[in-house]
Coordinates of C-alpha atoms in Angstrom, one line a residue:
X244 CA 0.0 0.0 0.0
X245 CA 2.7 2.4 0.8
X246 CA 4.3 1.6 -2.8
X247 CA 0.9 2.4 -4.4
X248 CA -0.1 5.6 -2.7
X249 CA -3.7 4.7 -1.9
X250 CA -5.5 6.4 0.9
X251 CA -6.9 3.7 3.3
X252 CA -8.7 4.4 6.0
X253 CA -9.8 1.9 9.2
X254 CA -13.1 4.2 10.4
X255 CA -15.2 6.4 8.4
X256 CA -16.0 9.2 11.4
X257 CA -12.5 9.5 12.5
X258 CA -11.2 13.3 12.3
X259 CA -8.3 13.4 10.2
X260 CA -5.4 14.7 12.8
X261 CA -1.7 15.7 11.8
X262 CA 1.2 14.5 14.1
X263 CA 3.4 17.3 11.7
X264 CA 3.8 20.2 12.8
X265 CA 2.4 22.8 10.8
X266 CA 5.9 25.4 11.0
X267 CA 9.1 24.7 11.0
X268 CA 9.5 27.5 14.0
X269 CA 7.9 24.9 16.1
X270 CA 10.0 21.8 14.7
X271 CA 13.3 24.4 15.6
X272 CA 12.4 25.4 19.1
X273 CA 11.4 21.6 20.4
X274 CA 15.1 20.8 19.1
X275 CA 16.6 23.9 21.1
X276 CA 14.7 22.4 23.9
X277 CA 16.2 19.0 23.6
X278 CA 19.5 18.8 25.9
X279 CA 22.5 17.5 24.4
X280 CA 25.0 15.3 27.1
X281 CA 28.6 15.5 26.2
X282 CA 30.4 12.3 24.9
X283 CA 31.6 10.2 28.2
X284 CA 35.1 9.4 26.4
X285 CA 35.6 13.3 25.7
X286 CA 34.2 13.9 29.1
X287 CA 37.3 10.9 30.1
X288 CA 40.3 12.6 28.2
X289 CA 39.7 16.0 29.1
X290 CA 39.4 15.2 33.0
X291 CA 42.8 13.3 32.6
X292 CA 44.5 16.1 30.5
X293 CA 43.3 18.4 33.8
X294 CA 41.5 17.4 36.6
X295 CA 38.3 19.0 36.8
X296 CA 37.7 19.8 33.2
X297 CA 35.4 16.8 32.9
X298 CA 33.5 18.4 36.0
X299 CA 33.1 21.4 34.3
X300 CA 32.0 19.7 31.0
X301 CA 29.4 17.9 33.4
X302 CA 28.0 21.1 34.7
X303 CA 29.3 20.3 37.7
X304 CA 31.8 23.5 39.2
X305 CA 31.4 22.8 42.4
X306 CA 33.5 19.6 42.6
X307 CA 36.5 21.5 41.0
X308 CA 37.3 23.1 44.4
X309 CA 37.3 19.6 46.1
X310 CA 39.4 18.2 43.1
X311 CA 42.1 21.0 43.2
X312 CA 42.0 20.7 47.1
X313 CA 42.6 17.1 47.9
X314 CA 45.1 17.2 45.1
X315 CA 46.9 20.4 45.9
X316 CA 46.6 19.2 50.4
X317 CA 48.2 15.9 49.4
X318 CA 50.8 18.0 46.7
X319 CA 51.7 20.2 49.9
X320 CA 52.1 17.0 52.4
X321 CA 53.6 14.9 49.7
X322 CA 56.6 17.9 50.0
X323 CA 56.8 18.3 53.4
X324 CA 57.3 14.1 53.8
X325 CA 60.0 14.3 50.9
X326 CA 62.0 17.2 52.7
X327 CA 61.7 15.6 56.3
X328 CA 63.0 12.8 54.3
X329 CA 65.8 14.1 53.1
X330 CA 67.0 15.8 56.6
X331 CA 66.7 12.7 57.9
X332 CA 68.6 10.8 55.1
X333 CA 71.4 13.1 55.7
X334 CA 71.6 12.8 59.3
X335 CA 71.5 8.8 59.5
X336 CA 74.8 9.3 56.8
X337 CA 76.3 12.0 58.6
X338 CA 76.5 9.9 62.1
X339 CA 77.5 6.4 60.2
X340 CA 80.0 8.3 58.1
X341 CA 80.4 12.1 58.9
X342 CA 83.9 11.4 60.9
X343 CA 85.1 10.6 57.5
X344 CA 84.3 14.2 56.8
X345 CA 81.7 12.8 53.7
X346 CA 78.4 14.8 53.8
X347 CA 77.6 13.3 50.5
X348 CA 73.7 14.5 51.6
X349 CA 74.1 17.7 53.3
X350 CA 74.9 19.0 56.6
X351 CA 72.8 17.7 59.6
X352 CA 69.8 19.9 60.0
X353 CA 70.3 22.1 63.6
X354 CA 66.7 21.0 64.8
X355 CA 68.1 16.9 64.8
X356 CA 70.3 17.2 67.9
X357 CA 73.8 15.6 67.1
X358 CA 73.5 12.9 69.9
X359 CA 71.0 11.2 68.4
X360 CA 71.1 7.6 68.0
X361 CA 71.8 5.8 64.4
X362 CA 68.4 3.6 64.5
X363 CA 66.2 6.4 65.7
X364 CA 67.6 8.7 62.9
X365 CA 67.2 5.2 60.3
X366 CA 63.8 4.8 61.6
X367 CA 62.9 8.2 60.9
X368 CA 64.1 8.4 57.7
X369 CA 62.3 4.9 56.8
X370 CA 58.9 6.6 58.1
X371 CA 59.3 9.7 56.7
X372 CA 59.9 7.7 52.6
X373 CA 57.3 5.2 53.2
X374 CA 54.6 7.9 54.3
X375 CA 55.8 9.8 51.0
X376 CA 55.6 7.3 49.0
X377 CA 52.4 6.2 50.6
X378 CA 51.0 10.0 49.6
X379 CA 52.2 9.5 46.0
X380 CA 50.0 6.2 45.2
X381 CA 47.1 8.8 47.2
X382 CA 47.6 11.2 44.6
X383 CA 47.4 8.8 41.9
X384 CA 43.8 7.5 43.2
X385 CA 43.2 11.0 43.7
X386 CA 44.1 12.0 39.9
X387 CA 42.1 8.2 38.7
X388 CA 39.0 8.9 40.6
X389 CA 38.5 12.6 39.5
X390 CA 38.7 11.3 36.3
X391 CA 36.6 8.3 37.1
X392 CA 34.1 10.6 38.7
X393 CA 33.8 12.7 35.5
X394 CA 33.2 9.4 33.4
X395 CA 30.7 7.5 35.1
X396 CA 28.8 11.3 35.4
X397 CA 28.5 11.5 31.8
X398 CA 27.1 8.1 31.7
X399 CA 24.5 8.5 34.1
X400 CA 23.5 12.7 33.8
X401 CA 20.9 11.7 31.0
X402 CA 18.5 9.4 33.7
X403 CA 15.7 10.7 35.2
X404 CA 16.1 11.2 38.6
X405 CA 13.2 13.6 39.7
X406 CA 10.6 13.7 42.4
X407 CA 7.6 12.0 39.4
X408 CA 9.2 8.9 39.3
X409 CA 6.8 6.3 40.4
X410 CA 6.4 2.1 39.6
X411 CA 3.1 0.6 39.9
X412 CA 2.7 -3.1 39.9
X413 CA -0.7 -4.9 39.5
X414 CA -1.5 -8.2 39.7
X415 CA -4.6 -9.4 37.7
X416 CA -6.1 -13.0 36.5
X417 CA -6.3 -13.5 33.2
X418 CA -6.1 -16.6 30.7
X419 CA -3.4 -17.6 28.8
X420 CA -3.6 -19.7 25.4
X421 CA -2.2 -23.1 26.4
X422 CA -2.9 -24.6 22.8
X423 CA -6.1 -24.0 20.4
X424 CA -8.9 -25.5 22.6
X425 CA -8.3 -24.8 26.1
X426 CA -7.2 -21.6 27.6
X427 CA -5.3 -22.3 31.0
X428 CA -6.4 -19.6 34.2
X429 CA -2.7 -17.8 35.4
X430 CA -1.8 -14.3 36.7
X431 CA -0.5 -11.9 34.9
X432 CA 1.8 -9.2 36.3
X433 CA 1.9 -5.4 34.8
X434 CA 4.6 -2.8 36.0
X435 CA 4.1 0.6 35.0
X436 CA 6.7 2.8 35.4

């Protein structure tokens, strides 16, 4: 029928109704209206060339703040560790082999007295790389899950999450067609969402 173009028509006292709309003014302003979600990969790249860029493609500013401040406070601690670090490196060296006259690290810092003993000066030192090193796998997770965070965002910002969302379930009898002569009683079950 669609091949022939013959009108066909079901009812003779239906009203005839267009589903077109009759300017294009109106077809223009319902696709303005549409929203467009950005592309979860783009969304991915740009939040691991700079962390919060994906938030900000999400429409989500506020996170930036928290992003730039959990990286920055574990950047700041991450220093502090690696220069503690290095004071105590050069102590430890300085008190195993300082009589030689080698300060291949540095002087002793003044606020490490110089009667300190070798295995409170190694353990130091040990605490103070491990807790660095420790901070630079956080930073890491840090970096992944702001990116991670931007990602799944994208994914999910296009579902429905407002206050009309409702399910209905309803449980009625009905018969079901077993074979051709005898229709079998069961229960159907309808959600509506």
């Amino acid at each position: 029928m669609f091949l022939l173009n013959i009108s066909v028509s079901a009812q003779h006292n239906l009203q005839h109704q267009s589903f077109v709309p009759a300017t294009f003014s109106s077809i223009s302003a319902a696709q303005d209206s549409i929203e467009t979600y950005p592309d979860p990969k783009k969304v991915l790249k740009r939040s691991l060339f700079i962390p919060g860029w994906g938030q900000v493609t999400n429409k989500q500013i506020w996170k930036v703040p928290i992003v730039y401040g959990l990286l920055g406070g574990l950047a700041y601690y991450s220093v502090y560790l690696h220069k503690s670090y290095h004071d105590y490196r050069a102590a430890y060296y300085n008190s195993v082999y300082g009589a030689e006259g080698d300060y291949k690290f540095g002087p002793t810092p003044s606020f490490i007295p110089d009667n300190a003993s070798t295995d409170l000066l190694r353990q130091n030192r040990n605490f103070y790389r491990n807790r660095r090193d420790l901070v630079y796998v956080f930073i890491g997770l840090s970096y992944a899950l702001n990116a991670i965070d931007a990602y799944v965002f994208a994914h999910l910002r296009s579902f429905d999450v407002s206050d009309d969302l409702s399910l209905k379930a309803t449980l009625k009898p009905s018969m079901l067609a077993a074979n051709q002569y005898q229709p079998m009683p069961s229960i159907s079950l309808s959600i509506t969402f």
